[in-house]
Amino acid sequence: ILPRVYRYVDDALQGADAGKNPPIVKPFVRVGTWVGGDRDGNPYVTASVTKRAVAIASEHVLRGLEASAERVARSMTVDAQTTPPSPALTALWQRLAVADEEGANDALTKAPSEPHKQAMSLIARRIAATRARNADLAYHDPDGLAAELRIVQASLVDADAGRQAYGSLQTLLWQVETFGFHLAELEVRQHSAVHAKVLAECASGEPLSPQAEEVLEVFRAMAQIQRRYGLRAAGRYIVSFTQSAQDLAAVYRLARYAVGEGG
């Protein structure tokens, strides 16, 4: 739905030129969620639950991005004679082919004279590898995927294939820019009184209670989520019943304790 919204906006702004030129408006919608993150008074929302919730969301969006990339690849039937690849696309293909020899051989067999389709086929395989956590092929973050898609797009533009560049390929780019590898930005929530209690325990030097250990583990879970899915995946922390600036500063102090740096 959201790429359709972006398309409607671009159609309204560009008129007959829409779909042949770069879109004017950047993606402006961000999806958020507190599912698996709102632990304010709920003892069942643990750090483990948070990580599982994000993993489920990521599985959904990566499957969707993979399917979209495969559709783009199937529709990209432009021949090298009429739509020659740019040097950047050729270099991208070479990098992808070295990393995924099996996929490259398959792409060459199915589309021997269609370099843009070949590159998109291997990009789709890299998205699948990201979902499967195949370190040899997986993208490190959604920015890496978007960068490769833009190389394909720029190559099409250079070859005067604007409709191909800004059609379904642009839709895929909008999806990547909107949803990343996380689908929805997680909002973590905790009560200020819980933070104050845990900070007092940390400062005491005594063994921590199970509650305190769990609060610190939440910060470690957020860091792990950011490393795996990107910074936007878990970048919002809500302190409920905030009464002073110290309640906000407590978040940073707890984060330092979580990584062993003290308050």
Coordinates of C-alpha atoms in Angstrom, one line a residue:
I1 CA 0.0 0.0 0.0
L2 CA 2.7 2.5 0.9
P3 CA 4.5 2.3 -2.4
R4 CA 1.2 3.0 -4.0
V5 CA 0.8 6.1 -1.9
Y6 CA 4.2 7.3 -3.0
R7 CA 3.3 6.6 -6.6
Y8 CA 0.1 8.6 -6.3
V9 CA 2.0 11.5 -4.9
D10 CA 4.6 11.3 -7.6
D11 CA 1.8 11.1 -10.3
A12 CA 0.2 14.2 -8.9
L13 CA 3.5 16.1 -8.8
Q14 CA 5.0 15.0 -12.1
G15 CA 2.0 14.3 -14.3
A16 CA 2.9 12.7 -17.6
D17 CA 6.6 12.6 -16.6
A18 CA 5.9 10.4 -13.6
G19 CA 7.5 7.0 -13.9
K20 CA 10.1 8.3 -16.3
N21 CA 12.1 10.5 -14.0
P22 CA 13.3 10.2 -10.4
P23 CA 10.5 10.6 -7.9
I24 CA 10.3 14.0 -6.2
V25 CA 9.2 13.0 -2.7
K26 CA 11.3 10.7 -0.6
P27 CA 9.5 7.9 1.4
F28 CA 7.9 9.7 4.4
V29 CA 6.1 6.9 6.3
R30 CA 7.7 5.0 9.1
V31 CA 5.9 2.1 10.7
G32 CA 6.3 1.6 14.5
T33 CA 5.3 -1.0 17.0
W34 CA 5.4 -1.6 20.8
V35 CA 4.6 -5.3 20.4
G36 CA 7.3 -7.2 22.2
G37 CA 8.7 -3.9 23.6
D38 CA 6.2 -2.5 26.1
R39 CA 7.3 -4.1 29.4
D40 CA 5.8 -1.4 31.7
G41 CA 4.2 -3.6 34.4
N42 CA 4.2 -6.7 32.2
P43 CA 6.6 -9.3 33.5
Y44 CA 6.1 -11.6 30.5
V45 CA 7.7 -9.1 28.1
T46 CA 11.3 -10.1 28.5
A47 CA 14.4 -9.4 26.5
S48 CA 14.0 -12.8 24.9
V49 CA 10.5 -11.9 23.8
T50 CA 11.7 -8.6 22.4
K51 CA 14.3 -10.4 20.2
R52 CA 11.7 -13.0 19.1
A53 CA 9.2 -10.3 18.1
V54 CA 11.7 -8.4 16.0
A55 CA 12.9 -11.7 14.4
I56 CA 9.3 -12.5 13.3
A57 CA 8.8 -9.0 11.8
S58 CA 12.1 -9.3 10.0
E59 CA 11.2 -12.7 8.6
H60 CA 8.0 -11.2 7.1
V61 CA 9.6 -8.2 5.5
L62 CA 12.6 -10.1 4.1
R63 CA 10.3 -12.6 2.5
G64 CA 8.3 -9.7 1.0
L65 CA 11.5 -8.0 -0.3
E66 CA 12.7 -11.3 -1.8
A67 CA 9.4 -11.8 -3.6
S68 CA 9.5 -8.2 -4.9
A69 CA 13.1 -8.6 -6.1
E70 CA 12.2 -11.8 -8.0
R71 CA 9.2 -10.1 -9.7
V72 CA 11.5 -7.2 -10.7
A73 CA 14.0 -9.6 -12.1
R74 CA 11.4 -11.5 -14.1
S75 CA 10.1 -8.3 -15.6
M76 CA 13.5 -6.9 -16.5
T77 CA 13.8 -8.3 -20.0
V78 CA 16.0 -5.7 -21.6
D79 CA 18.7 -6.9 -23.8
A80 CA 22.3 -5.9 -23.7
Q81 CA 22.2 -4.7 -27.3
T82 CA 19.4 -2.2 -26.8
T83 CA 20.0 -1.5 -23.1
P84 CA 23.7 -1.9 -22.4
P85 CA 24.9 -2.1 -18.8
S86 CA 26.9 0.7 -17.2
P87 CA 30.4 0.1 -16.0
A88 CA 29.1 0.2 -12.4
L89 CA 26.5 -2.5 -13.2
T90 CA 29.2 -4.7 -14.8
A91 CA 31.4 -4.3 -11.7
L92 CA 28.4 -5.1 -9.5
W93 CA 27.7 -8.2 -11.5
Q94 CA 31.3 -9.3 -11.2
R95 CA 31.2 -8.9 -7.4
L96 CA 27.9 -10.7 -7.1
A97 CA 29.1 -13.6 -9.4
V98 CA 32.3 -14.1 -7.4
A99 CA 30.3 -14.4 -4.2
D100 CA 27.6 -16.6 -5.6
E101 CA 28.9 -18.8 -8.4
E102 CA 26.0 -21.1 -8.4
G103 CA 23.5 -18.3 -8.7
A104 CA 25.6 -16.6 -11.4
N105 CA 25.7 -19.7 -13.6
D106 CA 21.9 -20.1 -13.3
A107 CA 21.4 -16.4 -14.2
L108 CA 23.6 -16.7 -17.2
T109 CA 21.8 -19.8 -18.4
K110 CA 18.3 -18.3 -18.0
A111 CA 19.1 -14.8 -19.3
P112 CA 22.4 -14.9 -21.3
S113 CA 22.0 -11.5 -22.9
E114 CA 20.1 -9.6 -20.1
P115 CA 22.7 -8.2 -17.7
H116 CA 20.1 -6.2 -15.6
K117 CA 18.0 -9.3 -15.1
Q118 CA 21.2 -11.2 -14.1
A119 CA 22.1 -8.7 -11.5
M120 CA 18.6 -8.5 -10.1
S121 CA 18.5 -12.3 -9.8
L122 CA 21.6 -12.4 -7.7
I123 CA 20.3 -9.5 -5.6
A124 CA 17.1 -11.5 -4.9
R125 CA 19.3 -14.4 -3.8
R126 CA 21.3 -12.1 -1.4
I127 CA 18.0 -11.1 0.2
A128 CA 17.1 -14.7 0.7
A129 CA 20.6 -15.3 2.2
T130 CA 20.0 -12.4 4.6
R131 CA 16.8 -14.0 5.8
A132 CA 18.6 -17.4 6.2
R133 CA 21.6 -15.7 7.9
N134 CA 24.1 -16.9 5.4
A135 CA 27.1 -14.8 6.3
D136 CA 28.8 -15.3 2.9
L137 CA 26.0 -13.7 0.9
A138 CA 23.8 -11.8 3.4
Y139 CA 23.5 -8.0 3.3
H140 CA 25.0 -6.3 6.4
D141 CA 22.2 -3.7 6.4
P142 CA 19.3 -2.4 4.2
D143 CA 21.5 0.5 3.0
G144 CA 23.7 -2.1 1.2
L145 CA 20.7 -3.5 -0.6
A146 CA 19.4 -0.1 -1.6
A147 CA 22.9 0.9 -2.9
E148 CA 22.9 -2.1 -5.2
L149 CA 19.4 -1.4 -6.4
R150 CA 20.4 2.1 -7.3
I151 CA 23.3 0.8 -9.4
V152 CA 20.8 -1.2 -11.4
Q153 CA 18.5 1.8 -11.6
A154 CA 21.2 4.2 -12.7
S155 CA 22.4 1.8 -15.4
L156 CA 18.9 1.6 -16.8
V157 CA 18.7 5.4 -16.8
D158 CA 22.0 5.7 -18.6
A159 CA 20.6 3.3 -21.3
D160 CA 17.4 5.5 -21.8
A161 CA 15.2 2.8 -20.1
G162 CA 13.5 5.3 -17.7
R163 CA 10.3 3.3 -17.4
Q164 CA 12.2 0.2 -16.3
A165 CA 14.3 2.3 -13.9
Y166 CA 11.4 4.0 -12.2
G167 CA 8.7 1.4 -12.4
S168 CA 8.6 -1.8 -10.3
L169 CA 12.3 -1.3 -9.4
Q170 CA 11.4 2.0 -7.8
T171 CA 8.6 0.3 -5.9
L172 CA 11.1 -2.1 -4.5
L173 CA 13.4 0.7 -3.5
W174 CA 10.6 2.4 -1.7
Q175 CA 9.9 -0.8 0.2
V176 CA 13.5 -1.1 1.3
E177 CA 13.7 2.6 2.3
T178 CA 10.4 2.4 4.2
F179 CA 10.7 -1.0 6.0
G180 CA 14.4 -1.8 6.0
F181 CA 15.1 -5.3 7.3
H182 CA 13.0 -4.8 10.4
L183 CA 9.5 -3.9 9.1
A184 CA 8.5 -1.8 12.1
E185 CA 10.5 0.4 14.4
L186 CA 10.4 -1.1 17.9
E187 CA 9.4 1.1 20.8
V188 CA 10.8 -0.2 24.2
R189 CA 8.9 1.1 27.3
Q190 CA 9.7 0.8 31.0
H191 CA 8.6 2.5 34.2
S192 CA 10.8 5.2 35.7
A193 CA 10.5 3.7 39.1
V194 CA 11.9 0.4 37.8
H195 CA 14.9 2.3 36.4
A196 CA 15.5 4.0 39.7
K197 CA 15.4 0.8 41.6
V198 CA 17.8 -1.0 39.2
L199 CA 20.3 1.9 39.2
A200 CA 20.3 1.8 43.0
E201 CA 21.2 -1.9 42.8
C202 CA 23.9 -1.3 40.3
A203 CA 25.5 1.4 42.4
S204 CA 25.4 -0.7 45.5
G205 CA 27.9 -3.2 44.2
E206 CA 25.8 -6.0 45.6
P207 CA 24.6 -9.0 43.4
L208 CA 21.8 -7.9 41.2
S209 CA 18.2 -9.1 41.5
P210 CA 16.6 -11.0 38.6
Q211 CA 14.6 -7.9 37.8
A212 CA 17.8 -5.8 37.5
E213 CA 19.5 -8.4 35.4
E214 CA 16.5 -8.4 33.0
V215 CA 16.4 -4.6 32.7
L216 CA 20.1 -4.6 31.7
E217 CA 19.5 -7.5 29.3
V218 CA 16.9 -5.4 27.5
F219 CA 19.6 -2.9 26.6
R220 CA 21.9 -5.6 25.3
A221 CA 19.0 -7.0 23.3
M222 CA 18.4 -3.6 21.7
A223 CA 22.1 -3.4 20.7
Q224 CA 21.9 -6.8 19.2
I225 CA 18.8 -5.9 17.2
Q226 CA 20.4 -2.8 15.9
R227 CA 23.5 -4.7 14.8
R228 CA 21.5 -7.3 13.0
Y229 CA 18.6 -5.3 11.5
G230 CA 19.9 -1.7 11.4
L231 CA 19.8 1.2 13.8
R232 CA 16.2 2.1 13.0
A233 CA 15.0 -1.4 14.1
A234 CA 15.2 -0.4 17.8
G235 CA 16.0 3.2 18.3
R236 CA 13.1 4.5 20.5
Y237 CA 13.0 4.1 24.3
I238 CA 10.0 5.4 26.3
V239 CA 10.2 6.1 30.0
S240 CA 6.7 6.1 31.5
F241 CA 5.8 8.2 34.6
T242 CA 8.7 10.5 33.9
Q243 CA 9.0 13.2 36.6
S244 CA 12.4 14.9 35.9
A245 CA 15.3 15.0 33.6
Q246 CA 17.0 12.4 35.8
D247 CA 14.5 9.9 34.7
L248 CA 15.7 10.3 31.1
A249 CA 19.3 10.3 32.1
A250 CA 18.7 7.0 33.8
V251 CA 18.3 5.3 30.4
Y252 CA 21.9 6.3 29.4
R253 CA 23.3 5.2 32.8
L254 CA 21.6 1.8 32.5
A255 CA 22.9 1.4 29.0
R256 CA 26.5 1.9 30.3
Y257 CA 25.9 -0.6 33.1
A258 CA 24.6 -3.1 30.5
V259 CA 27.9 -3.0 28.6
G260 CA 30.0 -3.1 31.7
E261 CA 31.1 0.6 31.7
G262 CA 29.4 1.6 34.9
G263 CA 26.9 4.4 35.5

